[in-house]
């Protein structure tokens, strides 16, 4: 789905962005397991992971790549904003 240059900026998501969505798509037994997977699989901190994930929710390429996950997370985000 990328443009062949490796960064995915033209036509699709980068490999890292796809990996972030893949982590979020999974079901986790608890926050510790997810945080461990973020560090081990992606090599980033959970804080950075959630920053990237939040940006992806506004990216039309992410919506095209994984509409179920992105729309679910958008609903969760909007519900949290409405409670504030």
Short mmCIF file of N, CA and C in Angstrom, two decimals:
data_model
loop_
_atom_site.label_atom_id
_atom_site.label_comp_id
_atom_site.label_asym_id
_atom_site.label_seq_id
_atom_site.Cartn_x
_atom_site.Cartn_y
_atom_site.Cartn_z
N UNK A 1 0.81 -1.19 0.00
CA UNK A 1 0.00 0.00 0.00
C UNK A 1 0.85 1.26 0.00
N UNK A 2 2.15 1.10 0.15
CA UNK A 2 3.02 2.27 0.14
C UNK A 2 3.45 2.58 -1.27
N UNK A 3 4.16 3.67 -1.45
CA UNK A 3 4.57 4.13 -2.76
C UNK A 3 5.88 3.51 -3.23
N UNK A 4 6.43 2.60 -2.46
CA UNK A 4 7.65 1.93 -2.86
C UNK A 4 8.90 2.60 -2.34
N UNK A 5 8.78 3.78 -1.77
CA UNK A 5 9.96 4.47 -1.25
C UNK A 5 10.29 4.06 0.17
N UNK A 6 9.35 3.35 0.81
CA UNK A 6 9.60 2.89 2.15
C UNK A 6 9.00 3.75 3.23
N UNK A 7 8.71 5.03 2.90
CA UNK A 7 8.15 5.88 3.94
C UNK A 7 6.63 5.95 3.90
N UNK A 8 6.01 5.57 2.80
CA UNK A 8 4.57 5.50 2.73
C UNK A 8 3.88 6.84 2.68
N UNK A 9 4.61 7.92 2.47
CA UNK A 9 4.00 9.24 2.58
C UNK A 9 3.10 9.60 1.40
N UNK A 10 3.32 9.03 0.26
CA UNK A 10 2.56 9.44 -0.92
C UNK A 10 1.20 8.77 -1.01
N UNK A 11 1.16 7.44 -0.94
CA UNK A 11 -0.08 6.72 -1.24
C UNK A 11 -0.65 5.93 -0.08
N UNK A 12 0.14 5.63 0.88
CA UNK A 12 -0.35 4.79 1.97
C UNK A 12 0.37 5.10 3.26
N UNK A 13 0.12 4.26 4.22
CA UNK A 13 0.73 4.43 5.53
C UNK A 13 2.13 3.85 5.56
N UNK A 14 2.93 4.36 6.46
CA UNK A 14 4.26 3.78 6.68
C UNK A 14 4.10 2.44 7.39
N UNK A 15 5.14 1.65 7.36
CA UNK A 15 5.11 0.36 8.05
C UNK A 15 4.86 0.56 9.55
N UNK A 16 5.45 1.62 10.13
CA UNK A 16 5.24 1.88 11.55
C UNK A 16 3.78 2.22 11.83
N UNK A 17 3.17 3.04 10.98
CA UNK A 17 1.77 3.40 11.17
C UNK A 17 0.87 2.17 11.07
N UNK A 18 1.16 1.31 10.11
CA UNK A 18 0.40 0.06 9.99
C UNK A 18 0.58 -0.81 11.22
N UNK A 19 1.79 -0.84 11.77
CA UNK A 19 2.06 -1.64 12.97
C UNK A 19 1.32 -1.07 14.18
N UNK A 20 1.23 0.26 14.28
CA UNK A 20 0.48 0.89 15.38
C UNK A 20 -0.98 0.46 15.30
N UNK A 21 -1.57 0.51 14.13
CA UNK A 21 -2.96 0.10 13.97
C UNK A 21 -3.13 -1.39 14.27
N UNK A 22 -2.16 -2.20 13.89
CA UNK A 22 -2.25 -3.64 14.16
C UNK A 22 -2.23 -3.92 15.66
N UNK A 23 -1.42 -3.19 16.42
CA UNK A 23 -1.39 -3.36 17.87
C UNK A 23 -2.75 -2.98 18.45
N UNK A 24 -3.30 -1.89 17.96
CA UNK A 24 -4.58 -1.42 18.50
C UNK A 24 -5.74 -2.34 18.12
N UNK A 25 -5.60 -3.03 17.03
CA UNK A 25 -6.65 -3.95 16.56
C UNK A 25 -6.77 -5.18 17.46
N UNK A 26 -5.67 -5.55 18.10
CA UNK A 26 -5.67 -6.75 18.94
C UNK A 26 -6.44 -6.55 20.23
N UNK A 27 -6.83 -7.66 20.82
CA UNK A 27 -7.46 -7.65 22.14
C UNK A 27 -6.38 -7.96 23.17
N UNK A 28 -6.37 -7.21 24.27
CA UNK A 28 -5.32 -7.34 25.27
C UNK A 28 -5.91 -7.74 26.61
N UNK A 29 -5.25 -8.64 27.35
CA UNK A 29 -5.76 -9.06 28.65
C UNK A 29 -5.65 -7.96 29.71
N UNK A 30 -4.77 -7.01 29.49
CA UNK A 30 -4.59 -5.92 30.45
C UNK A 30 -3.61 -4.92 29.92
N UNK A 31 -3.53 -3.76 30.56
CA UNK A 31 -2.65 -2.71 30.05
C UNK A 31 -1.17 -3.08 30.07
N UNK A 32 -0.74 -3.90 31.02
CA UNK A 32 0.67 -4.27 31.08
C UNK A 32 1.14 -5.02 29.86
N UNK A 33 0.31 -5.94 29.37
CA UNK A 33 0.67 -6.72 28.19
C UNK A 33 0.76 -5.84 26.94
N UNK A 34 -0.16 -4.91 26.83
CA UNK A 34 -0.16 -4.02 25.67
C UNK A 34 1.06 -3.10 25.70
N UNK A 35 1.35 -2.53 26.86
CA UNK A 35 2.51 -1.65 26.97
C UNK A 35 3.81 -2.40 26.66
N UNK A 36 3.90 -3.63 27.12
CA UNK A 36 5.09 -4.45 26.85
C UNK A 36 5.21 -4.70 25.34
N UNK A 37 4.10 -5.03 24.69
CA UNK A 37 4.12 -5.27 23.25
C UNK A 37 4.50 -4.01 22.49
N UNK A 38 4.02 -2.87 22.93
CA UNK A 38 4.38 -1.60 22.27
C UNK A 38 5.89 -1.40 22.32
N UNK A 39 6.46 -1.61 23.49
CA UNK A 39 7.91 -1.43 23.63
C UNK A 39 8.70 -2.46 22.82
N UNK A 40 8.28 -3.73 22.87
CA UNK A 40 9.03 -4.80 22.22
C UNK A 40 8.83 -4.82 20.71
N UNK A 41 7.60 -4.67 20.25
CA UNK A 41 7.30 -4.79 18.82
C UNK A 41 7.59 -3.51 18.04
N UNK A 42 7.29 -2.37 18.66
CA UNK A 42 7.44 -1.10 17.95
C UNK A 42 8.69 -0.34 18.35
N UNK A 43 9.26 -0.66 19.51
CA UNK A 43 10.47 0.02 19.96
C UNK A 43 10.25 1.47 20.35
N UNK A 44 9.03 1.79 20.80
CA UNK A 44 8.72 3.15 21.24
C UNK A 44 8.03 3.09 22.60
N UNK A 45 7.95 4.22 23.26
CA UNK A 45 7.28 4.27 24.56
C UNK A 45 5.76 4.28 24.35
N UNK A 46 5.02 3.83 25.34
CA UNK A 46 3.55 3.90 25.23
C UNK A 46 3.07 5.33 25.00
N UNK A 47 3.72 6.32 25.59
CA UNK A 47 3.30 7.71 25.38
C UNK A 47 3.43 8.09 23.91
N UNK A 48 4.55 7.75 23.30
CA UNK A 48 4.75 8.05 21.87
C UNK A 48 3.76 7.26 21.03
N UNK A 49 3.48 6.03 21.40
CA UNK A 49 2.50 5.20 20.69
C UNK A 49 1.15 5.91 20.64
N UNK A 50 0.68 6.39 21.78
CA UNK A 50 -0.63 7.04 21.81
C UNK A 50 -0.63 8.37 21.07
N UNK A 51 0.50 9.06 21.02
CA UNK A 51 0.59 10.27 20.20
C UNK A 51 0.45 9.92 18.72
N UNK A 52 1.15 8.88 18.30
CA UNK A 52 1.06 8.45 16.90
C UNK A 52 -0.35 7.96 16.57
N UNK A 53 -0.92 7.19 17.48
CA UNK A 53 -2.26 6.65 17.26
C UNK A 53 -3.28 7.78 17.13
N UNK A 54 -3.20 8.77 17.99
CA UNK A 54 -4.14 9.88 17.93
C UNK A 54 -4.03 10.62 16.60
N UNK A 55 -2.82 10.82 16.12
CA UNK A 55 -2.63 11.47 14.82
C UNK A 55 -3.20 10.61 13.69
N UNK A 56 -3.05 9.29 13.80
CA UNK A 56 -3.57 8.40 12.77
C UNK A 56 -5.10 8.47 12.67
N UNK A 57 -5.76 8.73 13.77
CA UNK A 57 -7.22 8.78 13.75
C UNK A 57 -7.74 9.91 12.87
N UNK A 58 -6.90 10.91 12.61
CA UNK A 58 -7.29 12.02 11.75
C UNK A 58 -6.73 11.89 10.33
N UNK A 59 -6.06 10.79 10.05
CA UNK A 59 -5.41 10.58 8.75
C UNK A 59 -6.33 9.75 7.84
N UNK A 60 -6.74 10.29 6.71
CA UNK A 60 -7.63 9.53 5.81
C UNK A 60 -7.01 8.23 5.29
N UNK A 61 -5.68 8.18 5.24
CA UNK A 61 -5.02 6.95 4.81
C UNK A 61 -5.22 5.84 5.83
N UNK A 62 -5.22 6.20 7.12
CA UNK A 62 -5.47 5.21 8.17
C UNK A 62 -6.90 4.70 8.08
N UNK A 63 -7.84 5.60 7.83
CA UNK A 63 -9.23 5.20 7.68
C UNK A 63 -9.40 4.25 6.50
N UNK A 64 -8.73 4.53 5.41
CA UNK A 64 -8.80 3.64 4.24
C UNK A 64 -8.16 2.29 4.53
N UNK A 65 -7.09 2.28 5.31
CA UNK A 65 -6.36 1.05 5.61
C UNK A 65 -7.12 0.14 6.58
N UNK A 66 -7.72 0.72 7.61
CA UNK A 66 -8.39 -0.08 8.65
C UNK A 66 -9.61 0.69 9.17
N UNK A 67 -10.68 0.75 8.38
CA UNK A 67 -11.83 1.57 8.78
C UNK A 67 -12.51 1.11 10.07
N UNK A 68 -12.54 -0.18 10.33
CA UNK A 68 -13.21 -0.66 11.55
C UNK A 68 -12.49 -0.15 12.79
N UNK A 69 -11.18 -0.34 12.83
CA UNK A 69 -10.40 0.09 13.99
C UNK A 69 -10.42 1.61 14.14
N UNK A 70 -10.20 2.32 13.06
CA UNK A 70 -10.15 3.79 13.13
C UNK A 70 -11.50 4.35 13.56
N UNK A 71 -12.59 3.87 12.99
CA UNK A 71 -13.90 4.38 13.37
C UNK A 71 -14.23 4.04 14.83
N UNK A 72 -13.85 2.85 15.29
CA UNK A 72 -14.08 2.49 16.69
C UNK A 72 -13.33 3.44 17.61
N UNK A 73 -12.07 3.70 17.29
CA UNK A 73 -11.26 4.59 18.13
C UNK A 73 -11.74 6.04 18.06
N UNK A 74 -12.23 6.46 16.92
CA UNK A 74 -12.81 7.81 16.82
C UNK A 74 -14.03 7.93 17.73
N UNK A 75 -14.87 6.90 17.76
CA UNK A 75 -16.04 6.93 18.65
C UNK A 75 -15.62 7.00 20.12
N UNK A 76 -14.61 6.23 20.48
CA UNK A 76 -14.12 6.25 21.86
C UNK A 76 -13.58 7.63 22.20
N UNK A 77 -12.81 8.20 21.29
CA UNK A 77 -12.23 9.53 21.51
C UNK A 77 -13.33 10.58 21.67
N UNK A 78 -14.33 10.54 20.82
CA UNK A 78 -15.43 11.50 20.91
C UNK A 78 -16.22 11.34 22.20
N UNK A 79 -16.41 10.11 22.65
CA UNK A 79 -17.13 9.88 23.90
C UNK A 79 -16.35 10.46 25.08
N UNK A 80 -15.03 10.31 25.05
CA UNK A 80 -14.20 10.87 26.13
C UNK A 80 -14.25 12.40 26.12
N UNK A 81 -14.23 12.98 24.92
CA UNK A 81 -14.31 14.44 24.83
C UNK A 81 -15.65 14.94 25.33
N UNK A 82 -16.71 14.22 25.04
CA UNK A 82 -18.05 14.64 25.44
C UNK A 82 -18.21 14.59 26.97
N UNK A 83 -17.47 13.68 27.62
CA UNK A 83 -17.56 13.57 29.09
C UNK A 83 -16.82 14.68 29.81
N UNK A 84 -15.94 15.38 29.12
CA UNK A 84 -15.14 16.44 29.75
C UNK A 84 -15.91 17.72 29.90
#
